Amino acid sequence: MQVDQHYFRGFVLTEQPITGQEIKTLKIGSYVLLHSPDLPVTEYKGERHLILLGYAVMEDISLSTRDILKMLDTNPTDQQALLNRMNGRYILLVEEDDLKVYPDATTLRPVFYHESLPIAASHSGLAAYVAKHHYEAAVAQYDGMINGYLDFSRYHHIYKLNPNTYLSLHNQQTTRFFPSEDYEVMETTTILQDTIRHFTAMRDWLRTQDTYLTITAGIDSRVSLAVMHDKTLPLLTYNSTAKLSAFAEQAYANDIRIVSDIISDLGLNHTLLQIDANQYISDETMDYARQFESFHSYSLSEKLAASDFRGKVHIKSTIFELAKLPVVPRYYVPDDFSFKEVIKRKKPEALTIDADEMIESYFRRADLTVAKARGHYLPDLYYQEQRMGNWHSNITQETDNSVEVFILLNTREMLRRVTSASLSDRRRKVLHREWINHFWPVLNFYPVNEQENLYTLYKEQQGSVEIEGDDVIIAGDQVVPKFPLKKTEVTFNLRNKGTEPCAVNIMSHYKNAAAVGTLSLQIADQCYPYQALTTGKSLVVEPDGVVSVTIKYNKLYDRESWQKAARLTIN
């Protein structure tokens, strides 16, 4: 069996060797690891046999990859804690009685596996090729691109390994090992101390590498730029010559306008790279694109491979979205998996599987239940495990022909910490602003995306209303009463801590015209049926003022459907 083409940083883990040009081979237990020469591989044999594909970094940056493997072998009871704190882009193989495959925190280095055959690989096409030629298994493709949805690949029965599970190659069973602690809201100061220490160590490691950083008008890349705080660091911004939607055109225009101001004012080292539509690429690049699960930008792959950036480590910022709220606030309800319905609605047309069957099979492979979520919000796990662990991982693989990738936040422990910030702080991007203020404060003075200038932002913040109440759950701009109900009236306050009057809009979502009087809302001394508030009710809260709001039920309900019926959106 000979591999059909060059897979950059490619590997296959299976039972028998594969022939091919310059393929390297390593035995681990009863399996054979085959990999291309451009994939770094580190081996350690102690009590167990450990192999790491790629690179890993700890806060103690003096530790080599082999040192890290030795620590994992010497302290098997601490393996979970060590795995949670490992940054980098890697796959860890641990051979004991079984061979287990562990991905990094967002499967930034991809792992595809066959549902029933002992095959794991860097590319779904490689896994499919081995299944077909070695096991004579029929491997059909979906009729269309799946584009990183859930854990699906473009082949039937071949899946992307979830970043919070490990794969037992003996039986192709996936087992969840993260979250390993119950969710709790942490103090912002504690989160900042821990993350700043981590970022500082990662910056010190990056300064030993040949790096560049992509920068946009968004606040995520602004954080990475602040952490690096280096005027000589090569910066890169993309501009597309392809036909784009109005939204995409505006986003690119904002990037160029705001980044140009930052570069000009601070005298930074910047390149603007024009990328073309996928149809304007060479036949060689199109052949390379056969390996991918995505069609993000084959032009970018081609141009980076021919540029001065080739061979560098690309500092990306994508995962910082998790320090904000990557999903609308109303789905942030403890132990609530209703967000499954949203996930089902995003199913691509190429997946002809029944939506309910599809979502349940995905949750089985992800080994994810309410109990195993340990109180962590499903939207955050979804974003880490699917959006980052499959979609983002796939588009990152497109540039494996030219650059390596690093993300400051790609550790499970740091992801746990940033998602443990209060929902209010996350919604207001408090962590982002504080990180920037610590590392390079001037970057907080520039607008983000389409925001106004600093003076306008300052004026907006003079009127700042907060929602307060012990008997309600506050999730961003969403408020629901806590259940079970203890009384028929649930009160909370709107408090203006600013120095200017602030307008507030309260909107209900309960439209049952036959149930007027069942739910009502008292705002100060006025009472309204919920049905009259579905278009919103505005009021002004004076500086240092408090407005009392009371949700009123006509009787003491015990069904939790009445909790959702009383949901309010407050802007």
Coordinates of C-alpha atoms in Angstrom, one line a residue:
M1 CA 0.0 0.0 0.0
Q2 CA 1.4 3.4 -1.0
V3 CA 0.1 6.7 0.1
D4 CA -1.5 8.6 -2.8
Q5 CA 0.1 12.0 -2.2
H6 CA 2.2 14.2 0.1
Y7 CA 0.3 15.0 3.3
F8 CA 2.1 17.8 5.1
R9 CA 2.8 17.0 8.7
G10 CA 0.8 13.8 8.1
F11 CA 0.6 10.7 10.2
V12 CA -1.2 7.3 10.3
L13 CA -1.5 5.1 13.3
T14 CA -2.6 1.6 12.4
E15 CA -1.6 -2.1 12.6
Q16 CA 0.7 -2.5 9.6
P17 CA 3.2 -0.3 7.7
I18 CA 2.4 1.8 4.7
T19 CA 5.0 2.3 1.9
G20 CA 5.7 5.7 0.4
Q21 CA 8.3 8.3 -0.3
E22 CA 10.2 9.3 2.9
I23 CA 7.7 7.9 5.3
K24 CA 9.1 7.4 8.8
T25 CA 8.1 4.5 11.0
L26 CA 7.9 4.0 14.7
K27 CA 6.5 0.9 16.6
I28 CA 4.3 1.6 19.6
G29 CA 2.8 -1.5 21.3
S30 CA 1.0 -3.6 18.6
Y31 CA 0.6 -0.6 16.4
V32 CA 2.8 1.3 13.8
L33 CA 3.1 5.1 13.7
L34 CA 3.9 6.3 10.2
H35 CA 4.6 10.0 9.7
S36 CA 6.1 12.5 7.2
P37 CA 9.5 13.9 8.0
D38 CA 8.2 17.4 8.5
L39 CA 6.1 16.3 11.6
P40 CA 8.2 16.6 14.8
V41 CA 8.0 13.3 16.8
T42 CA 9.4 12.9 20.4
E43 CA 9.5 9.5 22.1
Y44 CA 10.0 8.5 25.8
K45 CA 10.1 5.0 27.2
G46 CA 9.7 4.6 30.9
E47 CA 7.0 2.8 32.9
R48 CA 4.9 3.5 29.8
H49 CA 5.7 4.3 26.2
L50 CA 4.8 7.8 25.3
I51 CA 5.1 9.6 21.9
L52 CA 4.3 13.3 21.2
L53 CA 3.5 14.4 17.6
G54 CA 4.1 18.1 17.2
Y55 CA 5.2 20.4 20.0
A56 CA 4.1 21.1 23.6
V57 CA 4.9 23.9 26.0
M58 CA 4.5 24.3 29.7
E59 CA 4.7 27.5 31.9
D60 CA 8.2 26.3 32.8
I61 CA 9.5 26.9 29.3
S62 CA 12.9 25.3 30.2
L63 CA 11.2 21.9 29.9
S64 CA 11.8 20.2 26.6
T65 CA 9.2 18.0 25.0
R66 CA 11.0 14.9 26.3
D67 CA 11.0 16.4 29.8
I68 CA 7.2 16.9 29.6
L69 CA 6.8 13.2 28.5
K70 CA 9.0 12.1 31.4
M71 CA 6.8 14.1 33.8
L72 CA 3.7 12.5 32.4
D73 CA 5.2 9.0 32.8
T74 CA 6.7 9.6 36.2
N75 CA 3.5 11.1 37.7
P76 CA 0.6 9.2 36.1
T77 CA -1.8 10.3 38.9
D78 CA -1.0 13.9 37.9
Q79 CA -1.4 13.3 34.2
Q80 CA -4.8 15.0 34.1
A81 CA -3.4 18.2 35.7
L82 CA -0.4 18.2 33.4
L83 CA -2.6 17.6 30.3
N84 CA -4.8 20.5 31.3
R85 CA -1.8 22.9 31.5
M86 CA 0.0 21.8 28.3
N87 CA -0.1 24.4 25.5
G88 CA 1.0 23.8 21.9
R89 CA -0.2 21.8 18.9
Y90 CA 0.3 18.2 19.6
I91 CA -1.1 14.6 19.8
L92 CA 0.0 12.5 22.7
L93 CA 0.1 8.7 22.4
V94 CA 0.3 6.7 25.7
E95 CA 0.8 3.0 25.4
E96 CA 0.2 0.8 28.4
D97 CA -2.4 -2.0 28.3
D98 CA -4.0 -0.1 25.5
L99 CA -2.9 2.7 23.1
K100 CA -4.6 6.0 24.0
V101 CA -4.6 9.0 21.7
Y102 CA -5.0 12.5 23.4
P103 CA -5.4 15.7 21.4
D104 CA -4.4 19.2 22.4
A105 CA -7.0 21.5 24.0
T106 CA -8.8 22.3 20.7
T107 CA -7.5 19.5 18.4
L108 CA -5.4 22.3 16.8
R109 CA -3.4 19.3 15.5
P110 CA -6.1 17.2 13.9
V111 CA -6.9 13.6 14.7
F112 CA -9.3 11.6 12.5
Y113 CA -10.4 8.1 13.4
H114 CA -12.5 5.3 11.9
E115 CA -15.6 4.4 13.8
S116 CA -14.8 0.7 14.1
L117 CA -11.3 0.0 12.5
P118 CA -8.1 0.6 14.4
I119 CA -7.1 3.7 12.4
A120 CA -6.2 7.2 13.5
A121 CA -4.7 9.8 11.1
S122 CA -3.9 13.4 10.5
H123 CA -6.3 13.7 7.6
S124 CA -9.7 12.1 6.9
G125 CA -8.4 11.3 3.4
L126 CA -5.5 9.3 4.9
A127 CA -7.9 7.4 7.3
A128 CA -10.2 6.6 4.4
Y129 CA -7.3 5.5 2.2
V130 CA -6.0 3.1 4.9
A131 CA -9.5 1.7 5.5
K132 CA -10.0 1.1 1.8
H133 CA -6.6 -0.4 0.9
H134 CA -5.6 -2.2 4.1
Y135 CA -9.0 -3.3 5.4
E136 CA -10.9 -3.4 2.2
A137 CA -13.7 -1.4 3.8
A138 CA -16.1 0.6 1.7
V139 CA -15.6 4.3 2.6
A140 CA -18.1 6.6 0.9
Q141 CA -17.9 10.4 0.8
Y142 CA -20.8 12.7 1.6
D143 CA -22.3 14.5 -1.3
G144 CA -20.9 17.9 -0.4
M145 CA -18.5 19.6 2.1
I146 CA -19.4 19.1 5.8
N147 CA -17.1 22.0 6.7
G148 CA -16.2 21.0 10.2
Y149 CA -19.7 20.4 11.6
L150 CA -19.8 18.7 15.0
D151 CA -17.2 15.9 14.7
F152 CA -18.0 14.8 11.1
S153 CA -15.5 14.5 8.3
R154 CA -16.3 14.3 4.6
Y155 CA -16.3 10.5 4.8
H156 CA -18.9 8.2 6.3
H157 CA -17.7 6.5 9.6
I158 CA -14.7 8.7 9.9
Y159 CA -14.8 11.3 12.7
K160 CA -12.7 14.1 14.2
L161 CA -11.5 13.3 17.7
N162 CA -13.2 15.6 20.3
P163 CA -10.5 17.7 22.1
N164 CA -11.9 16.8 25.5
T165 CA -11.8 13.0 24.9
Y166 CA -9.2 10.4 24.3
L167 CA -9.4 7.6 21.8
S168 CA -8.7 4.0 22.9
L169 CA -7.3 2.5 19.7
H170 CA -8.0 -1.1 20.9
N171 CA -11.8 -0.6 20.5
Q172 CA -12.1 2.8 19.0
Q173 CA -13.9 4.0 22.1
T174 CA -13.8 7.7 23.0
T175 CA -13.8 8.7 26.7
R176 CA -14.2 12.2 28.1
F177 CA -11.5 13.5 30.5
F178 CA -12.3 17.2 30.6
P179 CA -13.9 19.1 32.3
S180 CA -12.2 17.5 35.3
E181 CA -13.6 20.0 37.9
D182 CA -17.1 21.3 38.7
Y183 CA -17.9 24.7 37.2
E184 CA -17.7 27.7 39.6
V185 CA -17.6 31.4 39.0
M186 CA -14.2 32.7 39.8
E187 CA -13.1 36.2 40.8
T188 CA -11.9 38.3 37.9
T189 CA -8.7 39.3 39.8
T190 CA -7.8 35.6 40.3
I191 CA -8.4 34.8 36.6
L192 CA -6.3 37.7 35.5
Q193 CA -3.4 36.7 37.8
D194 CA -3.3 33.2 36.5
T195 CA -3.8 34.0 32.8
I196 CA -1.2 36.9 32.9
R197 CA 1.4 34.5 34.4
H198 CA 0.6 32.0 31.7
F199 CA 0.7 34.5 28.8
T200 CA 4.0 35.9 30.1
A201 CA 5.6 32.5 30.0
M202 CA 4.2 31.8 26.5
R203 CA 5.5 35.1 25.3
D204 CA 9.0 34.3 26.6
W205 CA 8.9 31.0 24.8
L206 CA 7.6 32.6 21.5
R207 CA 10.6 35.0 21.6
T208 CA 12.8 32.0 21.1
Q209 CA 10.9 31.1 18.0
D210 CA 10.7 32.6 14.5
T211 CA 7.2 34.1 14.6
Y212 CA 4.6 36.4 13.0
L213 CA 1.2 37.5 14.2
T214 CA -2.0 38.1 12.3
I215 CA -3.9 41.3 13.3
T216 CA -7.4 42.5 12.5
A217 CA -9.7 45.2 13.9
G218 CA -11.1 42.7 16.4
I219 CA -10.2 42.7 20.1
D220 CA -8.9 39.1 20.1
S221 CA -5.8 39.7 18.0
R222 CA -5.4 43.0 19.9
V223 CA -4.8 40.9 23.1
S224 CA -2.1 38.8 21.3
L225 CA -0.4 41.9 20.0
A226 CA -0.4 43.4 23.5
V227 CA 1.0 40.3 25.1
M228 CA 3.9 40.2 22.6
H229 CA 4.5 44.0 22.9
D230 CA 7.2 43.9 20.2
K231 CA 7.5 46.6 17.5
T232 CA 9.8 44.4 15.4
L233 CA 7.4 41.4 15.4
P234 CA 6.2 40.8 11.8
L235 CA 2.4 41.4 11.6
L236 CA 0.1 40.3 8.8
T237 CA -3.4 41.3 7.7
Y238 CA -5.3 39.7 4.9
N239 CA -7.3 41.5 2.3
S240 CA -9.5 39.6 -0.1
T241 CA -9.8 40.3 -3.8
A242 CA -12.6 37.8 -4.1
K243 CA -16.3 38.7 -4.5
L244 CA -17.6 39.1 -1.0
S245 CA -20.8 39.8 0.9
A246 CA -21.5 43.3 2.1
F247 CA -20.7 42.2 5.6
A248 CA -17.4 40.6 4.7
E249 CA -16.4 43.7 2.6
Q250 CA -17.1 45.9 5.6
A251 CA -15.1 43.6 7.9
Y252 CA -12.1 43.7 5.6
A253 CA -12.4 47.5 5.3
N254 CA -12.6 47.9 9.1
D255 CA -9.5 45.7 9.5
I256 CA -7.5 47.8 7.1
R257 CA -8.6 51.2 8.4
I258 CA -8.1 50.4 12.1
V259 CA -4.9 48.3 11.7
S260 CA -3.4 51.1 9.5
D261 CA -3.9 53.6 12.3
I262 CA -2.3 51.3 14.9
I263 CA 0.7 50.5 12.6
S264 CA 1.2 54.1 11.6
D265 CA 1.0 55.5 15.2
L266 CA 3.2 52.9 16.8
G267 CA 5.6 52.3 14.0
L268 CA 5.0 48.5 13.7
N269 CA 6.3 46.0 11.2
H270 CA 3.3 45.1 9.0
T271 CA 2.5 43.4 5.8
L272 CA -0.9 43.5 3.9
L273 CA -1.4 40.3 1.9
Q274 CA -4.0 40.1 -0.9
I275 CA -5.7 36.7 -1.1
D276 CA -7.7 35.6 -4.2
A277 CA -10.8 33.5 -4.7
N278 CA -10.1 29.7 -4.7
Q279 CA -10.6 29.4 -8.4
Y280 CA -7.5 31.5 -9.1
I281 CA -5.0 29.0 -7.8
S282 CA -2.5 26.7 -9.4
D283 CA -3.2 23.1 -10.3
E284 CA -0.6 22.1 -7.7
T285 CA -2.5 24.0 -4.9
M286 CA -5.8 22.5 -6.1
D287 CA -4.3 19.0 -5.8
Y288 CA -3.1 19.9 -2.3
A289 CA -6.6 21.1 -1.5
R290 CA -7.9 17.5 -1.9
Q291 CA -6.7 16.8 1.6
F292 CA -8.9 19.4 3.3
E293 CA -12.2 19.4 5.2
S294 CA -12.7 23.1 4.4
F295 CA -12.4 25.6 1.7
H296 CA -11.4 28.6 3.8
S297 CA -8.6 30.0 1.4
Y298 CA -6.5 27.9 -0.8
S299 CA -5.0 31.1 -2.1
L300 CA -3.7 31.8 1.4
S301 CA -2.0 28.4 1.5
E302 CA -0.4 29.1 -1.8
K303 CA 0.8 32.6 -1.0
L304 CA 2.2 31.8 2.4
A305 CA 4.1 28.9 0.9
A306 CA 5.8 31.3 -1.5
S307 CA 6.3 34.1 1.0
D308 CA 8.9 35.2 3.6
F309 CA 6.5 33.9 6.3
R310 CA 7.2 30.3 5.3
G311 CA 8.7 28.3 8.1
K312 CA 7.6 30.7 10.8
V313 CA 5.2 30.1 13.8
H314 CA 1.9 31.9 13.2
I315 CA 0.5 33.4 16.4
K316 CA -3.3 33.2 16.0
S317 CA -5.9 34.6 18.4
T318 CA -9.1 32.7 17.5
I319 CA -9.7 30.9 20.8
F320 CA -9.9 34.2 22.7
E321 CA -13.6 34.3 21.7
L322 CA -14.3 32.0 24.6
A323 CA -13.2 34.7 27.1
K324 CA -16.3 36.6 25.7
L325 CA -19.6 35.0 25.1
P326 CA -19.4 33.1 21.7
V327 CA -23.1 32.2 21.9
V328 CA -26.0 34.5 22.6
P329 CA -26.6 34.9 26.4
R330 CA -30.0 33.3 26.6
Y331 CA -28.5 29.9 26.3
Y332 CA -26.3 30.3 29.3
V333 CA -28.5 28.5 31.8
P334 CA -26.9 26.0 34.3
D335 CA -27.4 22.3 33.4
D336 CA -29.6 23.3 30.4
F337 CA -28.9 21.4 27.1
S338 CA -31.6 23.1 25.1
F339 CA -28.9 24.6 22.9
K340 CA -28.9 21.2 21.2
E341 CA -31.8 22.4 19.2
V342 CA -29.7 25.2 17.7
I343 CA -26.9 22.8 16.9
K344 CA -29.4 20.6 15.0
R345 CA -30.6 23.5 12.9
K346 CA -27.0 24.2 11.7
K347 CA -26.8 20.7 10.1
P348 CA -25.3 21.0 6.6
E349 CA -27.4 19.7 3.6
A350 CA -24.7 17.1 2.8
L351 CA -25.6 15.3 6.1
T352 CA -28.7 13.3 5.2
I353 CA -28.9 11.7 8.7
D354 CA -32.0 12.3 10.8
A355 CA -31.3 15.4 13.0
D356 CA -32.2 13.7 16.3
E357 CA -30.2 10.6 15.5
M358 CA -27.3 12.7 14.4
I359 CA -27.1 14.8 17.5
E360 CA -27.5 11.9 19.9
S361 CA -24.7 9.9 18.1
Y362 CA -22.5 13.0 18.3
F363 CA -23.1 13.3 22.1
R364 CA -22.3 9.6 22.5
R365 CA -19.0 10.0 20.7
A366 CA -18.3 13.1 22.7
D367 CA -19.2 11.2 25.8
L368 CA -21.1 14.3 26.9
T369 CA -24.0 14.3 29.4
V370 CA -25.2 16.9 31.8
A371 CA -23.4 15.0 34.6
K372 CA -20.1 14.9 32.6
A373 CA -20.4 18.6 31.8
R374 CA -20.0 19.2 35.5
G375 CA -21.9 22.4 35.5
H376 CA -20.0 23.9 32.5
Y377 CA -22.2 25.7 30.0
L378 CA -23.0 23.7 26.9
P379 CA -22.5 26.7 24.6
D380 CA -18.9 27.0 25.8
L381 CA -18.2 23.3 25.4
Y382 CA -19.8 23.4 21.9
Y383 CA -17.6 26.3 20.9
Q384 CA -14.4 24.7 22.2
E385 CA -15.1 21.1 21.0
Q386 CA -16.9 21.7 17.7
R387 CA -16.3 25.3 16.5
M388 CA -12.6 25.2 17.5
G389 CA -12.0 21.5 17.7
N390 CA -13.3 20.7 14.2
W391 CA -14.0 23.8 12.0
H392 CA -11.1 26.0 13.1
S393 CA -8.7 23.0 13.3
N394 CA -9.6 22.2 9.7
I395 CA -9.0 25.6 8.3
T396 CA -5.7 25.8 10.2
Q397 CA -4.6 22.6 8.5
E398 CA -4.8 24.4 5.1
T399 CA -1.5 26.2 5.8
D400 CA 0.5 23.2 7.1
N401 CA 2.4 23.4 3.8
S402 CA 4.1 26.6 5.0
V403 CA 3.7 27.6 8.7
E404 CA 3.2 26.2 12.2
V405 CA 0.5 27.6 14.5
F406 CA 0.5 28.8 18.2
I407 CA -2.4 30.2 20.3
L408 CA -1.7 31.8 23.7
L409 CA -4.9 30.4 25.1
N410 CA -4.7 26.8 23.8
T411 CA -4.7 25.0 27.2
R412 CA -7.6 23.4 29.0
E413 CA -6.8 25.0 32.3
M414 CA -6.7 28.5 30.8
L415 CA -9.9 27.9 28.9
R416 CA -11.5 26.7 32.2
R417 CA -10.4 29.9 33.9
V418 CA -11.6 32.4 31.3
T419 CA -15.0 30.6 31.0
S420 CA -15.3 30.8 34.8
A421 CA -15.5 34.6 34.7
S422 CA -18.9 36.1 35.4
L423 CA -21.2 36.2 32.4
S424 CA -21.5 39.9 32.8
D425 CA -17.7 40.4 32.7
R426 CA -17.5 38.1 29.6
R427 CA -20.2 40.0 27.8
R428 CA -18.4 43.3 28.4
K429 CA -15.0 41.9 27.4
V430 CA -13.6 42.8 30.7
L431 CA -10.8 40.2 30.6
H432 CA -9.7 41.4 27.1
R433 CA -9.5 45.0 28.2
E434 CA -7.6 44.2 31.4
W435 CA -5.1 41.9 29.5
I436 CA -4.4 44.8 27.1
N437 CA -4.1 47.3 29.9
H438 CA -1.5 45.1 31.6
F439 CA 0.7 44.3 28.6
W440 CA 0.3 47.3 26.3
P441 CA -2.3 49.9 27.5
V442 CA -2.2 52.2 24.5
L443 CA -3.9 49.5 22.4
N444 CA -7.1 50.0 24.4
F445 CA -7.4 53.5 22.9
Y446 CA -8.1 52.2 19.4
P447 CA -11.6 51.3 18.3
V448 CA -12.6 47.6 17.9
N449 CA -14.3 46.6 14.7
E450 CA -17.1 49.2 14.1
Q451 CA -17.0 50.7 17.6
E452 CA -16.8 54.5 18.0
N453 CA -13.7 56.2 19.2
L454 CA -12.5 56.2 22.8
Y455 CA -14.3 59.4 23.8
T456 CA -17.7 58.1 22.6
L457 CA -17.1 54.8 24.4
Y458 CA -16.3 56.9 27.6
K459 CA -19.6 58.8 27.3
E460 CA -21.6 55.5 26.8
Q461 CA -20.1 54.1 30.0
Q462 CA -21.2 57.1 32.1
G463 CA -24.7 55.5 32.2
S464 CA -24.1 51.9 33.3
V465 CA -27.0 49.8 34.6
E466 CA -26.5 46.5 36.4
I467 CA -29.1 43.8 37.2
E468 CA -29.1 42.6 40.8
G469 CA -31.1 40.0 42.5
D470 CA -30.7 36.8 44.6
D471 CA -33.9 35.1 43.4
V472 CA -33.1 35.4 39.6
I473 CA -30.6 33.8 37.2
I474 CA -28.8 36.6 35.3
A475 CA -27.1 35.4 32.1
G476 CA -25.9 38.4 30.1
D477 CA -29.0 40.3 29.1
Q478 CA -31.3 37.4 30.1
V479 CA -33.2 37.2 33.4
V480 CA -35.2 34.2 34.6
P481 CA -36.6 33.4 38.1
K482 CA -34.8 30.6 40.1
F483 CA -36.8 27.4 40.4
P484 CA -38.4 25.8 42.3
L485 CA -40.4 28.9 43.2
K486 CA -40.6 29.8 46.8
K487 CA -43.2 32.5 46.4
T488 CA -45.3 34.0 43.6
E489 CA -43.4 37.3 43.4
V490 CA -39.7 37.4 42.4
T491 CA -38.0 40.8 42.7
F492 CA -34.7 42.1 41.2
N493 CA -33.3 45.6 40.8
L494 CA -31.9 47.7 38.0
R495 CA -29.1 49.9 39.4
N496 CA -27.4 52.7 37.5
K497 CA -23.8 53.0 38.8
G498 CA -22.9 55.6 36.2
T499 CA -22.9 59.4 36.3
E500 CA -25.5 59.9 33.5
P501 CA -29.1 58.8 33.1
C502 CA -29.4 55.5 31.2
A503 CA -32.3 54.1 29.1
V504 CA -33.2 50.5 29.7
N505 CA -35.5 48.3 27.6
I506 CA -37.3 45.3 29.1
M507 CA -38.9 42.7 26.8
S508 CA -40.8 39.5 27.5
H509 CA -41.2 36.5 25.2
Y510 CA -44.6 35.1 26.5
K511 CA -47.3 35.7 23.9
N512 CA -50.1 33.3 25.0
A513 CA -53.1 35.6 24.5
A514 CA -55.4 33.1 26.3
A515 CA -53.3 33.4 29.5
V516 CA -53.4 37.1 30.3
G517 CA -53.0 37.6 34.0
T518 CA -51.0 34.4 34.5
L519 CA -47.7 36.3 34.4
S520 CA -47.2 40.0 35.0
L521 CA -44.4 42.4 35.6
Q522 CA -44.4 45.3 38.0
I523 CA -41.9 48.1 37.2
A524 CA -41.7 50.6 40.0
D525 CA -45.4 51.3 40.7
Q526 CA -46.8 50.2 37.3
C527 CA -47.9 46.6 36.5
Y528 CA -48.0 45.1 33.0
P529 CA -49.2 41.7 31.7
Y530 CA -46.3 39.8 30.0
Q531 CA -48.2 39.8 26.7
A532 CA -48.0 43.6 26.6
L533 CA -44.2 43.6 26.9
T534 CA -43.3 41.4 23.9
T535 CA -42.3 44.6 21.9
G536 CA -40.4 46.0 24.9
K537 CA -40.9 48.6 27.5
S538 CA -38.4 51.4 28.0
L539 CA -37.6 53.3 31.1
V540 CA -34.8 55.7 32.3
V541 CA -32.7 54.9 35.4
E542 CA -31.2 58.0 36.9
P543 CA -27.5 58.3 38.0
D544 CA -27.1 56.3 41.3
G545 CA -30.7 55.3 41.0
V546 CA -32.5 52.0 41.5
V547 CA -35.6 50.7 39.9
S548 CA -37.4 47.7 41.4
V549 CA -38.8 45.0 39.0
T550 CA -41.1 42.2 40.2
I551 CA -42.1 39.1 38.2
K552 CA -45.6 38.1 39.4
Y553 CA -47.2 34.6 39.0
N554 CA -50.9 34.1 39.6
K555 CA -50.0 31.0 41.7
L556 CA -47.1 28.9 42.8
Y557 CA -46.0 26.8 39.8
D558 CA -43.7 23.8 40.0
R559 CA -43.1 23.0 36.4
E560 CA -39.9 24.5 35.0
S561 CA -41.6 25.4 31.7
W562 CA -43.0 28.4 33.7
Q563 CA -39.4 29.4 34.5
K564 CA -38.7 29.8 30.7
A565 CA -42.1 31.5 30.2
A566 CA -41.0 34.3 32.6
R567 CA -37.7 35.0 30.7
L568 CA -36.9 38.6 30.2
T569 CA -34.4 40.3 27.9
I570 CA -33.0 43.6 29.3
N571 CA -30.9 45.9 27.2

